[in-house]
Tab-separated table of N, CA and C in Angstrom:
chain	number	residue	atom	x	y	z
J	23	MET	N	-19.643	3.748	-2.254
J	23	MET	CA	-18.433	4.352	-1.736
J	23	MET	C	-17.574	4.829	-2.907
J	24	THR	N	-17.094	6.067	-2.841
J	24	THR	CA	-16.285	6.605	-3.920
J	24	THR	C	-14.811	6.315	-3.679
J	25	MET	N	-14.080	6.163	-4.782
J	25	MET	CA	-12.653	5.907	-4.708
J	25	MET	C	-11.929	7.226	-4.419
J	26	THR	N	-11.011	7.203	-3.476
J	26	THR	CA	-10.206	8.377	-3.185
J	26	THR	C	-9.162	8.526	-4.280
J	27	GLN	N	-9.093	9.694	-4.873
J	27	GLN	CA	-8.086	9.984	-5.877
J	27	GLN	C	-7.135	11.024	-5.317
J	28	LEU	N	-5.845	10.768	-5.487
J	28	LEU	CA	-4.819	11.672	-4.980
J	28	LEU	C	-3.994	12.210	-6.130
J	29	ARG	N	-3.711	13.485	-6.082
J	29	ARG	CA	-2.793	14.067	-7.059
J	29	ARG	C	-1.378	13.647	-6.702
J	30	VAL	N	-0.463	13.788	-7.638
J	30	VAL	CA	0.923	13.357	-7.432
J	30	VAL	C	1.513	14.021	-6.195
J	31	ARG	N	1.277	15.305	-6.020
J	31	ARG	CA	1.822	16.034	-4.862
J	31	ARG	C	1.268	15.469	-3.551
J	32	GLU	N	-0.034	15.199	-3.503
J	32	GLU	CA	-0.651	14.640	-2.293
J	32	GLU	C	-0.076	13.261	-1.986
J	33	ALA	N	0.062	12.428	-3.018
J	33	ALA	CA	0.619	11.087	-2.823
J	33	ALA	C	2.049	11.177	-2.305
J	34	ALA	N	2.849	12.079	-2.886
J	34	ALA	CA	4.238	12.247	-2.449
J	34	ALA	C	4.300	12.666	-0.981
J	35	ASP	N	3.459	13.611	-0.596
J	35	ASP	CA	3.432	14.066	0.800
J	35	ASP	C	3.078	12.916	1.737
J	36	LEU	N	2.077	12.130	1.362
J	36	LEU	CA	1.638	11.034	2.220
J	36	LEU	C	2.655	9.896	2.277
J	37	LEU	N	3.414	9.703	1.200
J	37	LEU	CA	4.427	8.650	1.160
J	37	LEU	C	5.765	9.107	1.731
J	38	GLY	N	5.913	10.414	1.947
J	38	GLY	CA	7.175	10.933	2.475
J	38	GLY	C	8.298	10.897	1.450
J	39	VAL	N	7.952	11.038	0.158
J	39	VAL	CA	8.936	11.051	-0.917
J	39	VAL	C	8.696	12.284	-1.776
J	40	SER	N	9.579	12.508	-2.739
J	40	SER	CA	9.418	13.661	-3.627
J	40	SER	C	8.398	13.355	-4.721
J	41	GLU	N	7.903	14.414	-5.336
J	41	GLU	CA	6.988	14.235	-6.465
J	41	GLU	C	7.689	13.497	-7.605
J	42	ASP	N	8.984	13.774	-7.786
J	42	ASP	CA	9.750	13.088	-8.829
J	42	ASP	C	9.800	11.582	-8.576
J	43	THR	N	9.926	11.187	-7.315
J	43	THR	CA	9.940	9.761	-6.988
J	43	THR	C	8.614	9.117	-7.354
J	44	VAL	N	7.513	9.784	-7.040
J	44	VAL	CA	6.193	9.248	-7.396
J	44	VAL	C	6.090	9.134	-8.910
J	45	ARG	N	6.549	10.132	-9.635
J	45	ARG	CA	6.502	10.075	-11.103
J	45	ARG	C	7.347	8.917	-11.640
J	46	ARG	N	8.533	8.697	-11.047
J	46	ARG	CA	9.372	7.557	-11.470
J	46	ARG	C	8.664	6.237	-11.193
J	47	TRP	N	7.995	6.137	-10.033
J	47	TRP	CA	7.267	4.912	-9.717
J	47	TRP	C	6.139	4.680	-10.716
J	48	ILE	N	5.509	5.745	-11.161
J	48	ILE	CA	4.460	5.622	-12.175
J	48	ILE	C	5.075	5.128	-13.488
J	49	GLU	N	6.214	5.725	-13.888
J	49	GLU	CA	6.885	5.324	-15.128
J	49	GLU	C	7.316	3.858	-15.095
J	50	ARG	N	7.770	3.376	-13.910
J	50	ARG	CA	8.216	1.990	-13.769
J	50	ARG	C	7.065	1.012	-13.611
J	51	GLY	N	5.862	1.527	-13.373
J	51	GLY	CA	4.724	0.651	-13.155
J	51	GLY	C	4.522	0.247	-11.708
J	52	THR	N	5.316	0.825	-10.802
J	52	THR	CA	5.144	0.554	-9.376
J	52	THR	C	3.822	1.112	-8.885
J	53	LEU	N	3.438	2.263	-9.424
J	53	LEU	CA	2.139	2.885	-9.158
J	53	LEU	C	1.431	3.119	-10.488
J	54	THR	N	0.126	3.072	-10.463
J	54	THR	CA	-0.672	3.311	-11.661
J	54	THR	C	-1.382	4.647	-11.516
J	55	ALA	N	-1.300	5.449	-12.561
J	55	ALA	CA	-1.960	6.755	-12.535
J	55	ALA	C	-2.996	6.826	-13.639
J	56	GLY	N	-4.026	7.587	-13.380
J	56	GLY	CA	-5.045	7.881	-14.377
J	56	GLY	C	-5.203	9.380	-14.447
J	57	THR	N	-6.297	9.841	-14.995
J	57	THR	CA	-6.567	11.271	-15.032
J	57	THR	C	-7.954	11.532	-14.468
J	58	ASP	N	-8.094	12.696	-13.849
J	58	ASP	CA	-9.402	13.066	-13.304
J	58	ASP	C	-10.193	13.818	-14.370
J	59	GLY	N	-11.342	14.336	-14.003
J	59	GLY	CA	-12.218	15.033	-14.936
J	59	GLY	C	-11.608	16.268	-15.568
J	60	THR	N	-10.576	16.828	-14.925
J	60	THR	CA	-9.924	18.023	-15.465
J	60	THR	C	-8.642	17.685	-16.222
J	61	GLY	N	-8.347	16.373	-16.342
J	61	GLY	CA	-7.154	15.951	-17.069
J	61	GLY	C	-5.891	15.892	-16.237
J	62	ARG	N	-5.999	16.110	-14.931
J	62	ARG	CA	-4.823	16.036	-14.062
J	62	ARG	C	-4.527	14.594	-13.692
J	63	LYS	N	-3.247	14.285	-13.536
J	63	LYS	CA	-2.813	12.938	-13.173
J	63	LYS	C	-3.212	12.652	-11.729
J	64	VAL	N	-3.862	11.503	-11.500
J	64	VAL	CA	-4.288	11.114	-10.155
J	64	VAL	C	-3.955	9.641	-9.920
J	65	LEU	N	-3.847	9.297	-8.635
J	65	LEU	CA	-3.576	7.927	-8.227
J	65	LEU	C	-4.687	7.455	-7.311
J	66	ASP	N	-4.956	6.170	-7.346
J	66	ASP	CA	-5.957	5.562	-6.474
J	66	ASP	C	-5.427	5.558	-5.040
J	67	GLY	N	-6.208	6.081	-4.102
J	67	GLY	CA	-5.788	6.160	-2.704
J	67	GLY	C	-5.429	4.806	-2.119
J	68	ALA	N	-6.174	3.741	-2.489
J	68	ALA	CA	-5.878	2.399	-1.966
J	68	ALA	C	-4.524	1.912	-2.463
J	69	GLU	N	-4.184	2.236	-3.703
J	69	GLU	CA	-2.882	1.828	-4.237
J	69	GLU	C	-1.753	2.589	-3.553
J	70	VAL	N	-1.972	3.868	-3.267
J	70	VAL	CA	-0.963	4.654	-2.550
J	70	VAL	C	-0.779	4.083	-1.140
J	71	ALA	N	-1.877	3.667	-0.509
J	71	ALA	CA	-1.782	3.058	0.826
J	71	ALA	C	-0.961	1.771	0.771
J	72	ARG	N	-1.164	0.962	-0.267
J	72	ARG	CA	-0.392	-0.270	-0.428
J	72	ARG	C	1.092	0.064	-0.571
J	73	ALA	N	1.400	1.062	-1.393
J	73	ALA	CA	2.795	1.466	-1.581
J	73	ALA	C	3.403	1.972	-0.283
J	74	ALA	N	2.617	2.708	0.499
J	74	ALA	CA	3.119	3.216	1.782
J	74	ALA	C	3.491	2.059	2.698
J	75	ARG	N	2.655	1.041	2.719
J	75	ARG	CA	2.931	-0.119	3.570
J	75	ARG	C	4.170	-0.877	3.090
J	76	GLU	N	4.303	-1.031	1.765
J	76	GLU	CA	5.447	-1.747	1.200
J	76	GLU	C	6.757	-1.003	1.422
J	77	HIS	N	6.702	0.317	1.396
J	77	HIS	CA	7.925	1.107	1.517
J	77	HIS	C	8.205	1.584	2.932
J	78	ALA	N	7.366	1.179	3.870
J	78	ALA	CA	7.600	1.573	5.269
J	78	ALA	C	8.913	0.959	5.737
J	79	ARG	N	9.685	1.755	6.414
J	79	ARG	CA	10.965	1.266	6.925
J	79	ARG	C	10.789	0.778	8.351
J	80	THR	N	11.267	-0.420	8.592
J	80	THR	CA	11.293	-0.941	9.952
J	80	THR	C	12.569	-0.427	10.590
J	81	PRO	N	12.489	0.086	11.813
J	81	PRO	CA	13.702	0.589	12.452
J	81	PRO	C	14.785	-0.484	12.461
J	82	SER	N	16.001	-0.083	12.101
J	82	SER	CA	17.101	-1.040	12.090
J	82	SER	C	17.645	-1.222	13.495
J	83	GLY	N	18.425	-2.248	13.653
J	83	GLY	CA	19.004	-2.538	14.960
J	83	GLY	C	18.107	-3.457	15.758
J	84	ARG	N	18.615	-3.894	16.854
J	84	ARG	CA	17.860	-4.802	17.704
J	84	ARG	C	17.060	-4.013	18.714
J	85	HIS	N	15.921	-4.563	19.051
J	85	HIS	CA	15.120	-3.960	20.102
J	85	HIS	C	14.410	-5.080	20.841
J	86	ALA	N	13.992	-4.782	22.032
J	86	ALA	CA	13.330	-5.782	22.857
J	86	ALA	C	12.018	-6.210	22.211
J	87	SER	N	11.631	-7.451	22.461
J	87	SER	CA	10.322	-7.910	21.989
J	87	SER	C	9.253	-7.143	22.744
J	88	THR	N	8.253	-6.698	22.012
J	88	THR	CA	7.201	-5.897	22.620
J	88	THR	C	5.904	-6.087	21.853
J	89	SER	N	4.813	-5.802	22.510
J	89	SER	CA	3.527	-5.891	21.836
J	89	SER	C	3.196	-4.601	21.087
J	90	ALA	N	3.971	-3.563	21.310
J	90	ALA	CA	3.734	-2.293	20.625
J	90	ALA	C	4.105	-2.427	19.154
J	91	ARG	N	3.236	-1.990	18.279
J	91	ARG	CA	3.481	-2.100	16.847
J	91	ARG	C	3.792	-0.754	16.203
J	92	ASN	N	3.622	0.316	16.928
J	92	ASN	CA	3.819	1.656	16.384
J	92	ASN	C	5.183	2.180	16.821
J	93	ARG	N	6.146	2.131	15.906
J	93	ARG	CA	7.518	2.542	16.201
J	93	ARG	C	7.909	3.629	15.215
J	94	PHE	N	8.381	4.756	15.740
J	94	PHE	CA	8.752	5.889	14.905
J	94	PHE	C	10.193	6.267	15.219
J	95	THR	N	11.104	5.948	14.326
J	95	THR	CA	12.508	6.306	14.520
J	95	THR	C	12.746	7.670	13.905
J	96	GLY	N	13.447	8.516	14.649
J	96	GLY	CA	13.703	9.857	14.148
J	96	GLY	C	14.829	10.536	14.890
J	97	LEU	N	14.920	11.808	14.643
J	97	LEU	CA	15.972	12.637	15.207
J	97	LEU	C	15.411	13.466	16.346
J	98	VAL	N	16.094	13.469	17.469
J	98	VAL	CA	15.678	14.314	18.595
J	98	VAL	C	15.948	15.756	18.182
J	99	THR	N	14.913	16.587	18.248
J	99	THR	CA	15.063	17.985	17.832
J	99	THR	C	15.074	18.957	19.010
J	100	ALA	N	14.526	18.530	20.155
J	100	ALA	CA	14.508	19.418	21.329
J	100	ALA	C	14.327	18.589	22.588
J	101	VAL	N	14.978	19.017	23.649
J	101	VAL	CA	14.808	18.414	24.969
J	101	VAL	C	14.680	19.551	25.969
J	102	THR	N	13.559	19.583	26.674
J	102	THR	CA	13.320	20.590	27.701
J	102	THR	C	13.180	19.864	29.023
J	103	THR	N	14.012	20.215	30.006
J	103	THR	CA	13.979	19.502	31.284
J	103	THR	C	13.868	20.468	32.454
J	104	ASP	N	13.316	19.937	33.546
J	104	ASP	CA	13.417	20.609	34.836
J	104	ASP	C	14.005	19.568	35.781
J	105	THR	N	13.842	19.740	37.064
J	105	THR	CA	14.477	18.805	38.002
J	105	THR	C	13.829	17.421	38.000
J	106	VAL	N	12.562	17.337	37.589
J	106	VAL	CA	11.854	16.063	37.649
J	106	VAL	C	11.432	15.540	36.279
J	107	MET	N	10.835	16.398	35.451
J	107	MET	CA	10.239	15.964	34.188
J	107	MET	C	10.956	16.576	32.984
J	108	ALA	N	10.748	15.914	31.826
J	108	ALA	CA	11.339	16.403	30.577
J	108	ALA	C	10.348	16.236	29.435
J	109	GLN	N	10.500	17.084	28.435
J	109	GLN	CA	9.747	16.961	27.192
J	109	GLN	C	10.762	16.741	26.085
J	110	VAL	N	10.575	15.664	25.330
J	110	VAL	CA	11.487	15.308	24.245
J	110	VAL	C	10.701	15.351	22.939
J	111	GLU	N	11.232	16.081	21.961
J	111	GLU	CA	10.597	16.178	20.648
J	111	GLU	C	11.453	15.435	19.631
J	112	LEU	N	10.797	14.589	18.826
J	112	LEU	CA	11.469	13.874	17.754
J	112	LEU	C	10.826	14.249	16.426
J	113	GLN	N	11.629	14.320	15.389
J	113	GLN	CA	11.112	14.488	14.038
J	113	GLN	C	11.313	13.148	13.352
J	114	CYS	N	10.212	12.457	13.119
J	114	CYS	CA	10.232	11.114	12.538
J	114	CYS	C	9.669	11.210	11.128
J	115	GLY	N	10.546	11.428	10.161
J	115	GLY	CA	10.074	11.703	8.808
J	115	GLY	C	9.289	12.987	8.847
J	116	PRO	N	8.084	12.986	8.289
J	116	PRO	CA	7.298	14.218	8.297
J	116	PRO	C	6.533	14.436	9.602
J	117	PHE	N	6.695	13.526	10.572
J	117	PHE	CA	5.886	13.589	11.781
J	117	PHE	C	6.685	14.053	12.989
J	118	ARG	N	6.084	14.932	13.766
J	118	ARG	CA	6.659	15.390	15.021
J	118	ARG	C	6.032	14.570	16.139
J	119	VAL	N	6.870	13.939	16.951
J	119	VAL	CA	6.399	13.133	18.074
J	119	VAL	C	6.949	13.761	19.351
J	120	VAL	N	6.080	13.984	20.323
J	120	VAL	CA	6.478	14.597	21.592
J	120	VAL	C	6.237	13.601	22.710
J	121	SER	N	7.226	13.435	23.581
J	121	SER	CA	7.103	12.514	24.700
J	121	SER	C	7.439	13.237	26.004
J	122	LEU	N	6.659	12.934	27.023
J	122	LEU	CA	6.952	13.432	28.368
J	122	LEU	C	7.512	12.267	29.169
J	123	MET	N	8.625	12.497	29.842
J	123	MET	CA	9.274	11.454	30.634
J	123	MET	C	10.062	12.101	31.761
J	124	SER	N	10.631	11.277	32.601
J	124	SER	CA	11.421	11.828	33.698
J	124	SER	C	12.743	12.372	33.173
J	125	THR	N	13.271	13.357	33.858
J	125	THR	CA	14.583	13.895	33.518
J	125	THR	C	15.632	12.803	33.662
J	126	GLU	N	15.452	11.936	34.659
J	126	GLU	CA	16.376	10.817	34.864
J	126	GLU	C	16.417	9.915	33.632
J	127	ALA	N	15.252	9.637	33.021
J	127	ALA	CA	15.204	8.796	31.825
J	127	ALA	C	15.949	9.456	30.665
J	128	VAL	N	15.787	10.763	30.511
J	128	VAL	CA	16.491	11.488	29.448
J	128	VAL	C	17.995	11.337	29.628
J	129	GLN	N	18.450	11.487	30.862
J	129	GLN	CA	19.883	11.376	31.142
J	129	GLN	C	20.382	9.951	30.906
J	130	GLU	N	19.621	8.956	31.353
J	130	GLU	CA	20.024	7.559	31.166
J	130	GLU	C	20.077	7.170	29.688
J	131	LEU	N	19.154	7.704	28.898
J	131	LEU	CA	19.118	7.394	27.466
J	131	LEU	C	20.077	8.259	26.648
J	132	GLY	N	20.615	9.301	27.279
J	132	GLY	CA	21.539	10.190	26.579
J	132	GLY	C	20.850	10.988	25.478
J	133	LEU	N	19.598	11.352	25.699
J	133	LEU	CA	18.841	12.072	24.680
J	133	LEU	C	19.255	13.539	24.640
J	134	ALA	N	19.561	14.002	23.439
J	134	ALA	CA	19.946	15.396	23.225
J	134	ALA	C	19.637	15.720	21.767
J	135	PRO	N	19.431	17.000	21.453
J	135	PRO	CA	19.193	17.350	20.058
J	135	PRO	C	20.282	16.771	19.156
J	136	GLY	N	19.834	16.111	18.090
J	136	GLY	CA	20.768	15.488	17.150
J	136	GLY	C	20.922	13.993	17.340
J	137	SER	N	20.496	13.469	18.493
J	137	SER	CA	20.602	12.018	18.681
J	137	SER	C	19.430	11.313	18.008
J	138	VAL	N	19.641	10.050	17.651
J	138	VAL	CA	18.610	9.242	17.013
J	138	VAL	C	17.905	8.436	18.090
J	139	ALA	N	16.585	8.397	18.032
J	139	ALA	CA	15.800	7.660	19.018
J	139	ALA	C	14.551	7.100	18.343
J	140	THR	N	13.926	6.136	18.991
J	140	THR	CA	12.696	5.551	18.485
J	140	THR	C	11.594	5.750	19.506
J	141	ALA	N	10.484	6.335	19.064
J	141	ALA	CA	9.300	6.476	19.908
J	141	ALA	C	8.477	5.205	19.713
J	142	VAL	N	8.196	4.519	20.789
J	142	VAL	CA	7.379	3.311	20.745
J	142	VAL	C	6.044	3.657	21.379
J	143	VAL	N	4.962	3.513	20.606
J	143	VAL	CA	3.651	3.961	21.057
J	143	VAL	C	2.735	2.768	21.250
J	144	LYS	N	2.199	2.651	22.433
J	144	LYS	CA	1.208	1.627	22.753
J	144	LYS	C	0.049	2.367	23.393
J	145	ALA	N	-1.083	2.386	22.729
J	145	ALA	CA	-2.205	3.162	23.234
J	145	ALA	C	-3.480	2.340	23.187
J	146	THR	N	-4.303	2.510	24.197
J	146	THR	CA	-5.600	1.834	24.186
J	146	THR	C	-6.614	2.637	23.393
J	147	THR	N	-6.321	3.920	23.178
J	147	THR	CA	-7.210	4.765	22.389
J	147	THR	C	-6.394	5.468	21.322
J	148	VAL	N	-6.760	5.265	20.084
J	148	VAL	CA	-6.138	5.971	18.974
J	148	VAL	C	-7.264	6.589	18.161
J	149	LEU	N	-7.265	7.904	18.085
J	149	LEU	CA	-8.289	8.595	17.318
J	149	LEU	C	-7.831	8.707	15.876
J	150	VAL	N	-8.724	8.450	14.942
J	150	VAL	CA	-8.417	8.536	13.519
J	150	VAL	C	-9.325	9.584	12.912
J	151	GLU	N	-8.707	10.553	12.223
J	151	GLU	CA	-9.461	11.588	11.532
J	151	GLU	C	-9.350	11.339	10.040
J	152	ALA	N	-10.429	11.517	9.320
J	152	ALA	CA	-10.415	11.371	7.875
J	152	ALA	C	-10.485	12.732	7.231
J	153	GLU	N	-9.534	13.003	6.336
J	153	GLU	CA	-9.538	14.260	5.598
J	153	GLU	C	-10.177	14.029	4.248
J	154	ALA	N	-10.653	15.073	3.671
J	154	ALA	CA	-11.282	14.999	2.355
J	154	ALA	C	-10.241	15.235	1.275
J	155	ILE	N	-9.114	14.505	1.322
J	155	ILE	CA	-8.059	14.652	0.339
J	155	ILE	C	-8.516	14.076	-0.983
J	156	GLY	N	-8.378	14.844	-2.024
J	156	GLY	CA	-8.706	14.359	-3.358
J	156	GLY	C	-10.188	14.230	-3.641
J	157	VAL	N	-11.030	14.614	-2.695
J	157	VAL	CA	-12.477	14.518	-2.897
J	157	VAL	C	-13.011	15.924	-3.115
J	158	PRO	N	-13.736	16.161	-4.189
J	158	PRO	CA	-14.270	17.503	-4.436
J	158	PRO	C	-15.146	17.977	-3.276
J	159	ALA	N	-15.030	19.259	-2.950
J	159	ALA	CA	-15.813	19.829	-1.842
J	159	ALA	C	-17.240	20.041	-2.236
């Protein structure tokens, strides 16, 4: 099995931080960088994954106890409603999350563009796709 190597830009995108932040973390020793065959600075994918887990933010505030472990707090960017159903879009960091719910639920929760909300995801099926990031084609 080959080690996944990520360039600084790729690591920054995956961590949801700036390239400068990744460079500062390298300078402080929070992340370790090496060089690839072309002399470019690269990071070990497993180490970037560890950093992502350590720097993940848990939504603040109180919430009900639940078995759902996937919580995405973000900003409501759009709400489309009809008389019965609604579509709510949230921007949670770099991720767009879309939820379909009743119009009544939208009204009860006071959801509108600009409000802060948390998408709680509990799924019996989660598909995982692997990209060839940092791996030569």
